[in-house]
Short mmCIF file of C-alpha atoms and ligand atoms in Angstrom, two decimals:
data_model
loop_
_atom_site.label_atom_id
_atom_site.label_comp_id
_atom_site.label_asym_id
_atom_site.label_seq_id
_atom_site.Cartn_x
_atom_site.Cartn_y
_atom_site.Cartn_z
CA MET J 1 -102.76 34.06 103.98
CA GLU J 2 -105.15 36.55 105.62
CA HIS J 3 -106.67 38.91 103.05
CA PRO J 4 -106.65 42.65 103.86
CA ILE J 5 -109.74 44.23 105.36
CA ILE J 6 -111.39 46.12 102.50
CA ILE J 7 -112.70 49.62 103.17
CA ILE J 8 -114.99 51.03 100.50
CA GLY J 9 -114.46 54.79 100.32
CA GLY J 10 -111.57 57.06 101.23
CA GLY J 11 -113.45 59.75 103.13
CA ALA J 12 -113.67 60.76 106.79
CA SER J 13 -114.77 57.49 108.40
CA ALA J 14 -112.66 55.29 106.12
CA LEU J 15 -109.46 57.24 106.76
CA MET J 16 -110.05 57.27 110.51
CA LEU J 17 -110.58 53.51 110.50
CA ALA J 18 -107.47 52.91 108.38
CA SER J 19 -105.50 55.17 110.77
CA LEU J 20 -106.68 53.27 113.83
CA LEU J 21 -105.65 49.85 112.48
CA PRO J 22 -101.88 50.22 112.05
CA LYS J 23 -101.22 46.56 112.85
CA GLN J 24 -103.73 45.15 110.43
CA SER J 25 -103.58 44.85 106.69
CA VAL J 26 -106.13 47.20 105.13
CA LEU J 27 -107.04 48.02 101.54
CA VAL J 28 -108.83 51.33 100.90
CA LEU J 29 -110.73 51.62 97.61
CA GLU J 30 -111.65 55.18 96.62
CA SER J 31 -113.26 56.26 93.35
CA ASN J 32 -111.84 59.80 93.46
CA ASP J 33 -108.32 60.71 92.46
CA LYS J 34 -107.71 61.97 96.01
CA LEU J 35 -108.63 61.11 99.59
CA GLY J 36 -110.93 63.06 101.90
CA ALA J 37 -112.48 65.23 99.20
CA LYS J 38 -115.36 66.36 101.42
CA ILE J 39 -113.11 67.11 104.36
CA LEU J 40 -111.05 69.40 102.14
CA ILE J 41 -113.98 71.64 101.19
CA SER J 42 -115.86 71.41 104.48
CA GLY J 43 -116.35 74.22 106.96
CA GLY J 44 -115.43 76.87 104.41
CA GLY J 45 -112.11 75.07 103.77
CA LYS J 46 -111.28 74.82 107.49
CA CYS J 47 -113.38 71.75 108.37
CA ASN J 48 -115.67 71.96 111.37
CA ILE J 49 -114.33 68.78 112.97
CA SER J 50 -116.46 68.56 116.09
CA ASN J 51 -118.29 70.49 118.78
CA SER J 52 -117.69 71.04 122.51
CA ASP J 53 -121.46 70.78 123.00
CA MET J 54 -121.84 67.11 122.09
CA GLY J 55 -124.86 64.88 122.65
CA THR J 56 -127.36 62.65 120.89
CA GLN J 57 -129.90 65.50 120.83
CA TYR J 58 -127.94 66.93 117.90
CA PHE J 59 -128.46 63.79 115.82
CA LEU J 60 -131.36 62.51 113.80
CA GLY J 61 -131.46 58.74 114.18
CA ASP J 62 -131.86 56.15 116.91
CA LYS J 63 -130.24 57.69 120.03
CA SER J 64 -129.59 54.26 121.57
CA PHE J 65 -127.58 53.37 118.47
CA VAL J 66 -125.58 56.61 118.47
CA THR J 67 -124.79 56.69 122.22
CA PRO J 68 -122.20 53.86 122.59
CA ALA J 69 -120.10 55.08 119.66
CA LEU J 70 -120.23 58.71 120.81
CA LYS J 71 -119.31 57.66 124.34
CA SER J 72 -116.40 55.49 123.33
CA PHE J 73 -114.87 58.25 121.18
CA ASP J 74 -116.38 61.62 121.99
CA GLU J 75 -115.20 65.12 121.08
CA VAL J 76 -112.65 65.14 123.92
CA ALA J 77 -111.14 61.81 122.84
CA LEU J 78 -111.09 62.99 119.22
CA LEU J 79 -109.33 66.23 120.18
CA HIS J 80 -106.75 64.34 122.23
CA TRP J 81 -106.14 61.96 119.36
CA LEU J 82 -105.70 64.87 116.93
CA GLN J 83 -103.43 66.72 119.36
CA ARG J 84 -101.23 63.64 119.66
CA GLN J 85 -100.87 63.80 115.88
CA GLY J 86 -99.81 67.45 116.09
CA LEU J 87 -103.13 68.98 115.05
CA GLU J 88 -104.48 71.64 117.41
CA PRO J 89 -108.09 72.45 116.45
CA VAL J 90 -109.32 75.93 117.32
CA LEU J 91 -112.67 76.83 118.84
CA ARG J 92 -114.85 79.15 116.76
CA LYS J 93 -118.46 80.27 117.05
CA GLN J 94 -118.31 79.40 120.78
CA THR J 95 -118.49 75.61 120.50
CA GLN J 96 -117.25 74.52 117.09
CA TYR J 97 -113.80 73.03 116.52
CA PHE J 98 -112.11 73.85 113.23
CA CYS J 99 -108.69 73.27 111.73
CA LYS J 100 -106.51 76.28 112.47
CA ASN J 101 -105.56 77.15 108.90
CA SER J 102 -106.90 74.60 106.47
CA ALA J 103 -108.87 71.35 106.33
CA LYS J 104 -105.81 69.85 104.64
CA GLU J 105 -104.21 69.68 108.11
CA LEU J 106 -106.78 67.04 109.08
CA VAL J 107 -106.54 65.11 105.82
CA ASP J 108 -102.73 65.10 106.14
CA VAL J 109 -102.95 63.68 109.68
CA LEU J 110 -105.31 60.93 108.55
CA ILE J 111 -103.23 60.06 105.47
CA ARG J 112 -100.00 60.05 107.48
CA ASN J 113 -101.52 57.62 109.97
CA ALA J 114 -102.94 55.42 107.24
CA LYS J 115 -99.78 55.42 105.12
CA LYS J 116 -98.91 51.83 105.97
CA GLN J 117 -102.19 50.71 104.43
CA LYS J 118 -102.73 50.02 100.77
CA ILE J 119 -104.75 52.82 99.22
CA ILE J 120 -106.07 52.57 95.69
CA LEU J 121 -107.51 55.69 94.06
CA ASN J 122 -109.59 56.01 90.88
CA GLU J 123 -111.30 52.67 91.44
CA MET J 124 -115.05 52.64 91.77
CA VAL J 125 -116.61 49.76 93.67
CA THR J 126 -119.56 48.45 91.69
CA GLU J 127 -120.67 45.37 93.60
CA VAL J 128 -120.00 43.18 96.64
CA ARG J 129 -120.94 39.51 96.74
CA LYS J 130 -120.24 36.75 99.23
CA ARG J 131 -119.51 33.14 98.42
CA GLU J 132 -118.45 30.47 100.90
CA GLY J 133 -117.56 33.01 103.59
CA ILE J 134 -115.50 35.25 101.29
CA PHE J 135 -116.50 38.70 100.03
CA TYR J 136 -115.82 39.53 96.37
CA VAL J 137 -115.51 43.30 95.94
CA LYS J 138 -115.82 44.19 92.28
CA THR J 139 -114.47 47.53 91.06
CA SER J 140 -114.30 49.28 87.71
CA LYS J 141 -110.92 47.52 87.20
CA LYS J 142 -110.80 44.21 89.07
CA THR J 143 -112.16 42.07 91.88
CA TYR J 144 -110.64 41.94 95.39
CA ILE J 145 -111.37 39.36 98.05
CA SER J 146 -111.60 39.58 101.82
CA SER J 147 -113.35 38.15 104.85
CA LYS J 148 -114.20 41.66 106.11
CA VAL J 149 -115.70 44.54 104.14
CA ILE J 150 -116.31 47.98 105.61
CA VAL J 151 -118.76 50.17 103.73
CA ALA J 152 -117.67 53.78 104.36
CA SER J 153 -118.91 55.21 101.08
CA GLY J 154 -120.97 58.10 102.52
CA GLY J 155 -124.30 59.41 101.25
CA LEU J 156 -125.66 60.85 98.03
CA SER J 157 -124.83 64.51 98.59
CA PHE J 158 -122.34 66.34 96.40
CA SER J 159 -121.91 63.72 93.66
CA ILE J 160 -119.31 66.09 92.21
CA LEU J 161 -117.08 64.91 95.10
CA GLY J 162 -117.59 61.21 94.39
CA ALA J 163 -120.84 60.45 96.21
CA SER J 164 -122.62 57.33 95.00
CA ALA J 165 -125.44 55.01 96.03
CA ILE J 166 -123.10 52.02 96.34
CA GLY J 167 -123.39 51.80 100.13
CA TYR J 168 -127.17 51.49 99.99
CA GLU J 169 -126.95 49.04 97.09
CA ILE J 170 -124.52 46.80 98.97
CA ALA J 171 -126.69 46.97 102.09
CA GLN J 172 -129.80 46.03 100.13
CA SER J 173 -128.04 43.20 98.35
CA PHE J 174 -127.37 41.67 101.80
CA GLY J 175 -130.99 42.08 102.85
CA HIS J 176 -130.75 45.36 104.73
CA HIS J 177 -133.61 47.80 104.89
CA ILE J 178 -132.87 51.40 103.83
CA ILE J 179 -134.63 54.24 105.63
CA PRO J 180 -135.67 56.53 102.72
CA THR J 181 -132.93 59.03 101.98
CA ALA J 182 -133.31 62.78 101.39
CA PRO J 183 -131.01 65.79 101.08
CA ALA J 184 -130.40 67.47 104.46
CA LEU J 185 -128.50 70.46 105.78
CA VAL J 186 -129.72 72.18 102.65
CA GLY J 187 -131.76 75.25 101.68
CA PHE J 188 -135.50 75.33 101.04
CA THR J 189 -137.13 76.24 97.74
CA ILE J 190 -140.32 78.25 98.07
CA GLN J 191 -143.90 78.30 96.81
CA LYS J 192 -145.83 81.17 95.28
CA PRO J 193 -146.86 82.98 98.50
CA GLU J 194 -143.17 83.39 99.34
CA PHE J 195 -141.88 84.33 95.88
CA PHE J 196 -141.31 87.84 97.23
CA PHE J 197 -138.43 86.38 99.30
CA LYS J 198 -136.42 86.21 96.07
CA THR J 199 -136.30 90.01 95.90
CA LEU J 200 -134.59 89.94 99.31
CA SER J 201 -131.67 87.84 98.06
CA GLY J 202 -128.56 88.49 100.13
CA ALA J 203 -130.38 89.75 103.24
CA SER J 204 -130.07 87.75 106.44
CA THR J 205 -131.59 87.84 109.90
CA GLN J 206 -131.66 85.81 113.13
CA VAL J 207 -134.70 83.51 113.40
CA LEU J 208 -136.21 80.55 115.19
CA ILE J 209 -137.64 77.89 112.89
CA SER J 210 -140.10 75.32 114.23
CA VAL J 211 -140.41 72.01 112.42
CA GLY J 212 -142.84 69.91 114.40
CA ASP J 213 -141.49 69.91 117.94
CA THR J 214 -137.96 70.88 116.94
CA VAL J 215 -136.83 74.48 117.06
CA CYS J 216 -133.77 75.54 115.05
CA LYS J 217 -132.04 78.77 115.95
CA GLY J 218 -129.64 80.90 113.95
CA ALA J 219 -129.31 82.99 110.84
CA LEU J 220 -131.69 82.77 107.89
CA LEU J 221 -130.43 83.91 104.51
CA PHE J 222 -132.74 84.94 101.67
CA THR J 223 -131.41 83.71 98.33
CA HIS J 224 -132.55 83.98 94.72
CA LYS J 225 -133.75 80.34 94.98
CA GLY J 226 -135.39 80.45 98.41
CA LEU J 227 -134.08 80.22 101.96
CA SER J 228 -130.71 79.20 103.28
CA GLY J 229 -128.47 79.94 106.28
CA PRO J 230 -127.64 77.81 109.35
CA ALA J 231 -131.15 77.82 110.90
CA VAL J 232 -132.70 76.73 107.59
CA LEU J 233 -130.06 74.05 107.02
CA ASP J 234 -130.71 72.57 110.47
CA ALA J 235 -134.49 72.80 109.88
CA SER J 236 -134.09 70.77 106.68
CA LEU J 237 -132.84 67.87 108.81
CA TYR J 238 -136.24 67.57 110.47
CA TRP J 239 -138.51 68.61 107.60
CA THR J 240 -140.09 66.07 105.29
CA LYS J 241 -143.08 67.95 103.92
CA GLY J 242 -145.75 70.35 105.12
CA LYS J 243 -145.51 73.56 107.04
CA ILE J 244 -142.79 75.17 109.10
CA SER J 245 -143.17 78.21 111.33
CA ILE J 246 -140.56 80.99 111.35
CA ASP J 247 -140.16 83.52 114.13
CA PHE J 248 -138.54 86.44 112.31
CA LEU J 249 -138.45 88.48 115.53
CA PRO J 250 -137.16 86.02 118.16
CA SER J 251 -135.84 88.54 120.68
CA PHE J 252 -138.29 91.35 119.99
CA ASP J 253 -140.32 92.56 122.96
CA TRP J 254 -143.74 93.60 121.64
CA GLN J 255 -144.76 94.94 125.07
CA THR J 256 -142.17 97.72 125.18
CA ILE J 257 -143.16 99.34 121.89
CA THR J 258 -146.89 99.82 122.23
CA GLN J 259 -146.55 103.61 122.41
CA SER J 260 -143.69 103.92 119.94
CA LYS J 261 -143.88 106.75 117.44
CA LYS J 262 -141.20 105.19 115.24
CA GLN J 263 -142.11 103.94 111.77
CA ILE J 264 -142.63 100.17 111.84
CA SER J 265 -139.87 99.57 109.31
CA SER J 266 -137.39 101.34 111.65
CA LEU J 267 -138.72 99.62 114.73
CA LEU J 268 -138.50 96.02 113.62
CA PRO J 269 -135.04 94.46 114.18
CA LEU J 270 -134.84 93.31 110.58
CA PRO J 271 -132.89 94.62 107.59
CA LYS J 272 -135.00 97.56 106.39
CA ARG J 273 -135.69 96.08 102.96
CA VAL J 274 -136.94 92.90 104.66
CA SER J 275 -139.29 94.89 106.95
CA LYS J 276 -140.58 96.85 103.96
CA ALA J 277 -141.19 93.72 101.89
CA PHE J 278 -143.10 92.09 104.76
CA LEU J 279 -145.21 95.23 105.27
CA LEU J 280 -146.09 95.21 101.59
CA GLN J 281 -146.94 91.54 101.75
CA LEU J 282 -149.06 91.97 104.87
CA GLN J 283 -150.73 94.99 103.25
CA LEU J 284 -149.73 97.24 106.12
CA GLU J 285 -148.80 100.87 105.73
CA ASP J 286 -145.38 101.85 107.08
CA LYS J 287 -146.50 104.19 109.85
CA PRO J 288 -145.75 104.85 113.56
CA TYR J 289 -146.43 101.70 115.56
CA ALA J 290 -148.71 103.52 118.01
CA ARG J 291 -151.07 104.27 115.13
CA LEU J 292 -151.69 100.63 114.26
CA THR J 293 -155.18 99.31 114.93
CA PRO J 294 -155.45 96.17 117.10
CA ALA J 295 -156.20 94.17 113.96
CA GLU J 296 -153.09 95.58 112.25
CA VAL J 297 -150.96 94.75 115.30
CA LYS J 298 -152.23 91.18 115.10
CA THR J 299 -151.33 91.02 111.41
CA LEU J 300 -147.83 92.40 112.11
CA GLN J 301 -147.31 89.90 114.91
CA THR J 302 -147.68 87.04 112.43
CA LEU J 303 -143.97 87.75 111.76
CA SER J 304 -143.32 85.99 115.06
CA HIS J 305 -144.96 82.83 113.73
CA TYR J 306 -144.78 83.10 109.94
CA THR J 307 -146.16 79.85 108.57
CA MET J 308 -145.06 78.56 105.19
CA ALA J 309 -144.75 75.29 103.33
CA PRO J 310 -141.38 74.93 101.55
CA ALA J 311 -141.71 73.65 97.98
CA GLY J 312 -138.76 71.33 98.55
CA THR J 313 -135.03 71.61 99.05
CA PHE J 314 -132.11 72.69 96.86
CA GLY J 315 -131.41 68.95 96.39
CA TYR J 316 -128.50 66.55 96.79
CA SER J 317 -126.13 68.68 94.71
CA LYS J 318 -126.25 71.41 97.37
CA ALA J 319 -126.96 69.33 100.49
CA GLU J 320 -124.15 68.88 103.02
CA VAL J 321 -125.48 65.48 104.03
CA THR J 322 -127.95 62.72 103.21
CA LYS J 323 -130.43 61.78 105.90
CA GLY J 324 -131.88 58.29 106.09
CA GLY J 325 -129.74 55.32 105.09
CA VAL J 326 -128.94 51.84 106.37
CA ASP J 327 -131.43 50.95 109.11
CA THR J 328 -129.45 50.98 112.35
CA THR J 329 -131.70 48.39 114.02
CA GLU J 330 -129.91 45.90 111.74
CA ILE J 331 -126.40 47.01 112.80
CA ASP J 332 -124.52 46.20 116.00
CA ASN J 333 -124.05 49.50 117.87
CA LYS J 334 -120.65 48.53 119.31
CA SER J 335 -118.86 47.11 116.28
CA MET J 336 -120.91 48.62 113.40
CA MET J 337 -121.20 45.08 111.99
CA SER J 338 -124.29 43.97 110.12
CA HIS J 339 -126.63 41.69 112.05
CA LYS J 340 -127.46 40.13 108.71
CA GLU J 341 -124.00 39.37 107.34
CA GLU J 342 -120.96 38.38 109.38
CA GLY J 343 -117.92 40.46 108.35
CA LEU J 344 -119.89 43.30 106.73
CA TYR J 345 -119.67 46.70 108.48
CA PHE J 346 -121.14 50.17 107.85
CA LEU J 347 -119.67 53.49 109.02
CA GLY J 348 -120.51 57.19 108.87
CA GLU J 349 -123.11 58.84 106.72
CA VAL J 350 -124.31 55.72 104.90
CA LEU J 351 -126.02 54.77 108.17
CA ASP J 352 -129.33 56.31 109.24
CA VAL J 353 -127.58 58.79 111.54
CA THR J 354 -127.35 62.47 110.60
CA GLY J 355 -126.06 65.35 112.68
CA GLN J 356 -126.96 69.00 112.76
CA LEU J 357 -124.57 71.66 111.52
CA GLY J 358 -121.61 72.22 113.81
CA GLY J 359 -119.19 69.34 113.31
CA TYR J 360 -121.58 66.59 114.35
CA ASN J 361 -121.31 64.66 111.08
CA PHE J 362 -117.54 64.37 111.18
CA GLN J 363 -117.75 63.42 114.85
CA TRP J 364 -120.16 60.64 113.88
CA ALA J 365 -117.91 59.48 111.03
CA PHE J 366 -114.94 59.32 113.45
CA SER J 367 -116.86 57.82 116.40
CA SER J 368 -118.38 55.05 114.29
CA ALA J 369 -114.94 54.33 112.81
CA TYR J 370 -113.43 54.16 116.29
CA SER J 371 -116.04 51.65 117.51
CA CYS J 372 -115.41 49.46 114.51
CA ALA J 373 -111.62 49.70 114.89
CA LYS J 374 -111.84 48.79 118.59
CA TYR J 375 -113.87 45.68 117.78
CA LEU J 376 -111.60 44.63 114.91
CA LYS J 377 -108.50 45.04 117.10
CA GLU J 378 -110.02 43.03 119.94
CA LYS J 379 -111.09 40.32 117.55
CA HIS J 380 -107.69 40.10 115.86
C1 FAD L 1 -119.92 71.08 101.33
C2 FAD L 1 -119.90 70.22 102.56
C3 FAD L 1 -119.44 70.75 103.75
C4 FAD L 1 -119.48 69.98 104.92
N1 FAD L 1 -119.00 70.52 106.07
C5 FAD L 1 -119.02 69.78 107.21
C6 FAD L 1 -118.44 70.28 108.41
O1 FAD L 1 -117.84 71.37 108.43
N2 FAD L 1 -118.56 69.52 109.53
C7 FAD L 1 -119.15 68.28 109.53
O2 FAD L 1 -119.24 67.64 110.57
N3 FAD L 1 -119.65 67.76 108.38
C8 FAD L 1 -119.58 68.46 107.23
N4 FAD L 1 -120.06 67.92 106.07
C9 FAD L 1 -120.57 66.54 106.10
C10 FAD L 1 -119.39 65.54 106.09
O3 FAD L 1 -118.52 65.86 105.03
C11 FAD L 1 -119.88 64.11 105.92
O4 FAD L 1 -120.94 63.83 106.81
C12 FAD L 1 -118.74 63.13 106.17
O5 FAD L 1 -117.71 63.35 105.23
C13 FAD L 1 -119.24 61.70 106.06
O6 FAD L 1 -118.15 60.85 106.18
P1 FAD L 1 -118.18 59.41 105.47
O7 FAD L 1 -116.88 58.79 105.75
O8 FAD L 1 -119.39 58.68 105.87
O9 FAD L 1 -118.35 59.75 103.92
P2 FAD L 1 -117.46 60.65 102.96
O10 FAD L 1 -116.51 61.49 103.72
O11 FAD L 1 -118.42 61.29 102.03
O12 FAD L 1 -116.58 59.59 102.18
C14 FAD L 1 -117.14 58.64 101.30
C15 FAD L 1 -116.11 58.33 100.25
O13 FAD L 1 -116.54 57.21 99.52
C16 FAD L 1 -116.21 57.41 98.15
N5 FAD L 1 -117.07 56.59 97.32
C17 FAD L 1 -118.40 56.74 97.10
N6 FAD L 1 -118.84 55.78 96.27
C18 FAD L 1 -117.77 55.01 95.97
C19 FAD L 1 -117.59 53.85 95.15
N7 FAD L 1 -118.60 53.32 94.45
N8 FAD L 1 -116.36 53.30 95.07
C20 FAD L 1 -115.30 53.82 95.77
N9 FAD L 1 -115.41 54.93 96.54
C21 FAD L 1 -116.65 55.50 96.64
C22 FAD L 1 -116.43 58.90 97.95
O14 FAD L 1 -115.71 59.39 96.84
C23 FAD L 1 -115.92 59.47 99.27
O15 FAD L 1 -114.56 59.83 99.21
C24 FAD L 1 -119.99 68.65 104.88
C25 FAD L 1 -120.42 68.12 103.67
C26 FAD L 1 -120.37 68.88 102.51
C27 FAD L 1 -120.84 68.28 101.22
#
């Protein structure tokens, strides 16, 4: 008798894979007491499923690994699939697809499609071994056997929702290399020179953040712990350590204001308390712009390229994703199967592929699941 395909995890990629294999026997092992816990809280409870502006430029990871999966099941294919299941995502913020009312709509679709499969909740996988061509998947309660194991256990972020290191541990136990992991899509903590940011908690403004060659655009939010907001979260994807440069005045035209008699704090397109705090920090008097000396103008213009070194990030407990993960050079980019171990597959966030904000991480979870499902169906 053929043993069921074992999927470790009951999150986005696992549920998509289980949904796409209706004719195969599948066993889903999830440590939580419910499925799709991250989907349910994502996107402010409405789940940002995907993005109409799709492409490998929005992913950190090997583009040649990401491309085939994204091509075989892109945002259009995903939308069609969801529409066929009765889910009609809505476009918000110009390019981002969300569930219309609640993320539960998506989880319900996935569960409905996977209902034929055996799903076991409250069972934590602790180890996977292989002997004589058979995988032994040990959980907190028993051991299951199969010839195919799919690791869809996600990253380390939000352990409160069931995240664990099991995916990396399994990969390592089969000889895989792990690209060092770190929290991503997360806020930055700050060092002493920026402690004054804390007094600005709650204020936000549009910025451009440069991290190396990458520029992240969007809102920056000052918080009591440091910096957050979409631009900062995206910047955290590319930051490892060292300095970043923030343009606090991205659409400000310095040329048109040279003769302005307005006070600087009224002139700068920033919340007034932010302008005032920067003036204090830069030791500039709040006076009409036209009265600034050339040296003072130069000092003020540093706001267009404010350089700072974050102390770190808010950590895994606040990070939306984990960057790094299973080295994709050791994974087949069409089937998601390990080059090191026949029958062992990796999907979604556990791999060294991480998307920016905007639905890219769910798209990756679903695209990688689709590639794997296609291969398993063809092979069957
Ligand atoms: C607050 C928040 C908001 C987010 N919002 C968005 C968004 O709007 N759009 C977007 O694209 N991305 C978003 N993300 C990221 C997205 O949720 C993940 O990238 C995506 O869920 C990854 O899918 P996955 O299948 O790889 O892992 P997951 O969906 O994390 O699923 C992994 C599953 O494995 C289970 N598991 C872990 N260890 C074990 C074990 N030992 N035994 C058994 N089961 C185990 C976990 O409980 C979990 O259910 C958000 C993340 C967070 C934390």
